[in-house]
Coordinates of C-alpha atoms in Angstrom, one line a residue:
M1 CA -53.4 66.4 -83.3
D2 CA -49.6 65.6 -84.7
K3 CA -48.6 65.8 -88.1
N4 CA -49.3 62.2 -89.1
Q5 CA -52.8 62.4 -87.3
I6 CA -53.5 65.1 -89.3
R7 CA -52.5 63.5 -92.5
E8 CA -54.5 60.4 -91.7
V9 CA -58.0 62.5 -91.0
I10 CA -57.7 64.1 -94.4
A11 CA -56.8 61.5 -96.7
G12 CA -59.1 58.9 -95.1
R13 CA -62.2 61.5 -95.3
A14 CA -60.9 62.2 -98.7
A15 CA -61.7 58.6 -99.7
L16 CA -65.1 58.6 -98.7
E17 CA -65.5 60.8 -101.7
L18 CA -64.8 58.3 -104.2
K19 CA -67.2 56.3 -105.6
D20 CA -67.3 52.6 -107.4
G21 CA -66.1 53.2 -111.3
D22 CA -64.6 56.4 -110.8
V23 CA -61.7 57.4 -112.7
V24 CA -59.6 59.5 -110.4
N25 CA -56.3 61.7 -110.3
L26 CA -54.4 62.1 -107.4
G27 CA -52.1 64.9 -106.7
I28 CA -48.6 64.8 -105.1
G29 CA -48.0 64.7 -101.6
L30 CA -50.8 64.3 -99.2
P31 CA -53.5 63.0 -101.9
T32 CA -51.2 60.1 -102.6
L33 CA -52.3 58.5 -99.1
I34 CA -55.7 58.1 -100.3
P35 CA -55.5 54.9 -101.6
N36 CA -54.9 53.4 -98.1
Y37 CA -58.4 54.3 -97.2
I38 CA -60.7 53.4 -100.1
P39 CA -63.3 51.0 -98.4
E40 CA -63.1 47.5 -100.1
N41 CA -66.1 47.5 -101.6
V42 CA -65.1 50.6 -103.7
H43 CA -63.3 50.2 -106.8
V44 CA -61.7 53.1 -108.4
V45 CA -59.4 53.4 -111.5
L46 CA -56.3 56.0 -110.7
Q47 CA -54.7 57.9 -113.6
S48 CA -51.4 59.4 -113.6
E49 CA -50.8 62.3 -115.8
N50 CA -47.2 60.8 -116.5
G51 CA -49.2 58.0 -119.0
L52 CA -50.8 55.4 -116.8
L53 CA -54.4 53.9 -115.9
G54 CA -54.6 51.6 -113.3
M55 CA -52.1 52.7 -111.0
G56 CA -51.7 50.6 -107.6
P57 CA -50.4 51.2 -104.3
T58 CA -46.8 52.1 -102.9
P59 CA -44.9 49.5 -103.6
E60 CA -43.3 47.6 -100.0
A61 CA -39.5 48.8 -99.4
G62 CA -37.1 47.0 -101.6
E63 CA -39.8 46.1 -104.2
E64 CA -39.8 49.5 -106.4
D65 CA -39.5 49.2 -109.9
P66 CA -37.6 52.1 -111.4
T67 CA -40.0 52.1 -114.8
L68 CA -43.1 52.5 -112.5
V69 CA -43.5 56.1 -111.0
N70 CA -46.0 58.7 -110.7
A71 CA -46.0 62.2 -112.0
G72 CA -44.2 63.2 -108.8
G73 CA -41.5 60.8 -109.3
G74 CA -42.8 58.3 -106.4
Y75 CA -42.5 54.7 -107.0
I76 CA -46.0 53.2 -107.6
T77 CA -47.2 49.8 -108.8
A78 CA -49.6 48.7 -111.6
L79 CA -52.8 46.7 -111.3
P80 CA -53.6 43.9 -113.4
G81 CA -55.1 45.2 -116.7
A82 CA -53.3 48.9 -116.5
V83 CA -52.3 50.3 -119.4
S84 CA -49.6 52.9 -120.1
F85 CA -49.4 55.4 -123.0
D86 CA -47.5 58.7 -123.7
S87 CA -48.3 61.9 -121.6
A88 CA -50.0 63.2 -124.6
T89 CA -52.4 60.6 -124.4
S90 CA -53.1 61.0 -120.7
F91 CA -53.6 65.0 -121.2
V92 CA -56.2 63.8 -124.0
I93 CA -58.1 61.5 -121.3
I94 CA -58.0 65.0 -118.6
R95 CA -58.9 67.7 -121.0
G96 CA -61.4 65.5 -122.6
G97 CA -63.4 65.3 -119.1
H98 CA -62.7 61.6 -118.8
V99 CA -61.4 62.0 -115.0
D100 CA -64.3 61.7 -112.7
I101 CA -62.4 63.2 -109.4
T102 CA -58.9 65.1 -109.1
V103 CA -57.5 65.3 -105.1
L104 CA -54.9 68.1 -105.0
G105 CA -53.3 69.9 -102.4
A106 CA -53.3 73.6 -102.2
L107 CA -51.1 76.7 -100.9
Q108 CA -54.4 78.9 -100.7
V109 CA -57.7 78.6 -101.8
D110 CA -60.5 81.2 -101.7
E111 CA -64.4 81.8 -101.4
K112 CA -64.7 81.7 -105.0
G113 CA -63.1 78.5 -105.7
D114 CA -59.5 80.0 -107.1
L115 CA -56.7 77.9 -106.3
A116 CA -53.2 78.5 -105.9
N117 CA -51.0 75.6 -105.8
W118 CA -48.0 75.7 -107.6
M119 CA -45.6 78.3 -106.6
I120 CA -44.5 80.9 -104.0
P121 CA -43.1 84.2 -105.9
G122 CA -39.2 84.5 -105.5
K123 CA -39.0 80.7 -104.8
K124 CA -37.7 78.2 -107.1
T125 CA -40.5 75.9 -108.8
P126 CA -40.2 73.0 -111.0
G127 CA -43.4 74.1 -112.7
M128 CA -47.0 73.9 -112.6
G129 CA -47.6 70.3 -113.9
G130 CA -50.6 69.0 -115.0
A131 CA -52.6 70.7 -112.1
M132 CA -54.1 73.5 -114.5
D133 CA -55.5 70.8 -117.0
L134 CA -56.8 68.6 -114.3
L135 CA -58.6 71.5 -112.5
V136 CA -60.6 72.5 -115.6
G137 CA -61.0 68.7 -117.0
A138 CA -62.1 67.0 -114.0
K139 CA -65.8 66.9 -113.3
K140 CA -65.0 67.4 -109.5
V141 CA -62.4 69.0 -107.7
I142 CA -61.4 68.4 -104.2
L143 CA -58.3 69.9 -102.4
A144 CA -57.1 67.4 -99.3
M145 CA -54.6 70.0 -97.7
E146 CA -54.0 71.2 -93.6
H147 CA -56.2 74.1 -92.8
T148 CA -53.4 76.4 -92.0
A149 CA -49.6 76.7 -92.7
G150 CA -48.2 77.6 -89.4
N151 CA -49.6 80.6 -88.4
N152 CA -50.6 81.3 -92.2
K153 CA -54.2 80.7 -93.1
K154 CA -55.0 78.9 -96.3
I155 CA -58.4 79.5 -96.7
L156 CA -59.0 83.1 -97.8
K157 CA -61.2 85.6 -99.0
K158 CA -59.0 86.1 -102.2
C159 CA -55.8 84.2 -103.0
T160 CA -52.8 86.5 -103.2
L161 CA -50.3 83.8 -105.0
P162 CA -50.1 83.2 -108.9
L163 CA -53.4 81.2 -109.4
T164 CA -53.3 77.8 -111.0
A165 CA -57.1 78.5 -111.9
A166 CA -60.0 80.3 -111.1
G167 CA -63.3 79.1 -109.8
Q168 CA -62.6 75.2 -110.4
V169 CA -62.5 74.0 -106.8
N170 CA -65.7 72.2 -105.6
L171 CA -64.8 70.7 -102.0
I172 CA -62.2 71.5 -99.4
I173 CA -61.2 68.8 -96.9
T174 CA -58.9 69.6 -94.1
E175 CA -58.3 68.3 -90.4
M176 CA -60.9 70.7 -89.0
G177 CA -64.1 69.7 -91.7
V178 CA -65.4 69.6 -94.9
M179 CA -66.3 72.9 -96.8
E180 CA -68.5 73.0 -100.1
I181 CA -67.9 75.7 -102.3
T182 CA -71.2 77.6 -103.5
P183 CA -72.4 80.5 -105.3
D184 CA -72.9 82.1 -102.0
G185 CA -69.2 81.2 -100.3
I186 CA -67.6 78.6 -98.5
V187 CA -70.5 76.2 -96.7
L188 CA -69.0 74.1 -93.5
Q189 CA -70.8 71.1 -93.8
E190 CA -69.1 68.7 -91.5
I191 CA -66.7 69.5 -88.6
H192 CA -64.2 67.5 -86.6
P193 CA -65.1 66.8 -83.0
E194 CA -62.0 68.1 -81.6
F195 CA -62.9 71.6 -82.9
T196 CA -65.4 74.3 -82.4
V197 CA -67.2 76.3 -85.2
E198 CA -65.4 79.2 -83.5
Q199 CA -62.2 77.9 -83.7
V200 CA -62.7 76.7 -87.6
Q201 CA -63.6 80.4 -88.6
A202 CA -60.7 81.8 -86.4
A203 CA -58.6 79.6 -88.8
T204 CA -60.2 80.7 -91.9
E205 CA -59.9 84.3 -93.6
A206 CA -62.8 83.8 -95.6
Q207 CA -66.3 84.0 -93.9
L208 CA -68.0 80.6 -93.5
I209 CA -71.4 79.9 -94.1
I210 CA -72.5 77.4 -91.4
S211 CA -74.6 74.4 -92.6
K212 CA -78.0 74.2 -91.1
D213 CA -77.3 70.6 -91.2
L214 CA -73.8 70.6 -90.0
M215 CA -72.8 67.0 -89.1
T216 CA -69.6 65.6 -87.4
M217 CA -66.8 64.8 -90.0
K218 CA -67.2 61.3 -91.5

């Protein structure tokens, strides 16, 4: 798979986790592709931590409104009935447990559900943003990420980068498969047909538990 195909596979599978009526926060980068794949019969409310509930799709080129951007500064639209407010109110929504699902990217994740997704020591970073609050405030945390970064494994026994939060990740979706974080470790629930279990394990530092009901990736 090329880069675009990888991103399409991940975003398309992550979209299937969203249920009708969910309030959903999408992280910057790959997660922003997810609205393109939400089934037509599923209606979710997208929340942006800079202060919007009812976020719509990315506008067509030339249709951008400079007053409508997401938390990463990318242009967005607002659906009919959307409401905007200050970021303090937005974080009350997040910290109050009113976000059903957040889908984030990752630099590293480990078998305990610890996540590092905000900095690499020695490199300039704009800060953690709302990820820390989303990880502890959302009811379900999904990572939508490429399985590896070049030759570097990203699903580890223990994160080595500074953590964003500990023990909060529920599900990992990559181009190779779908993995659930459990008290016993990482369970491979679905596998992409282009890969074998051996290939997925070879690309993963943590020891995977292979589900007895392992299925082809949806």
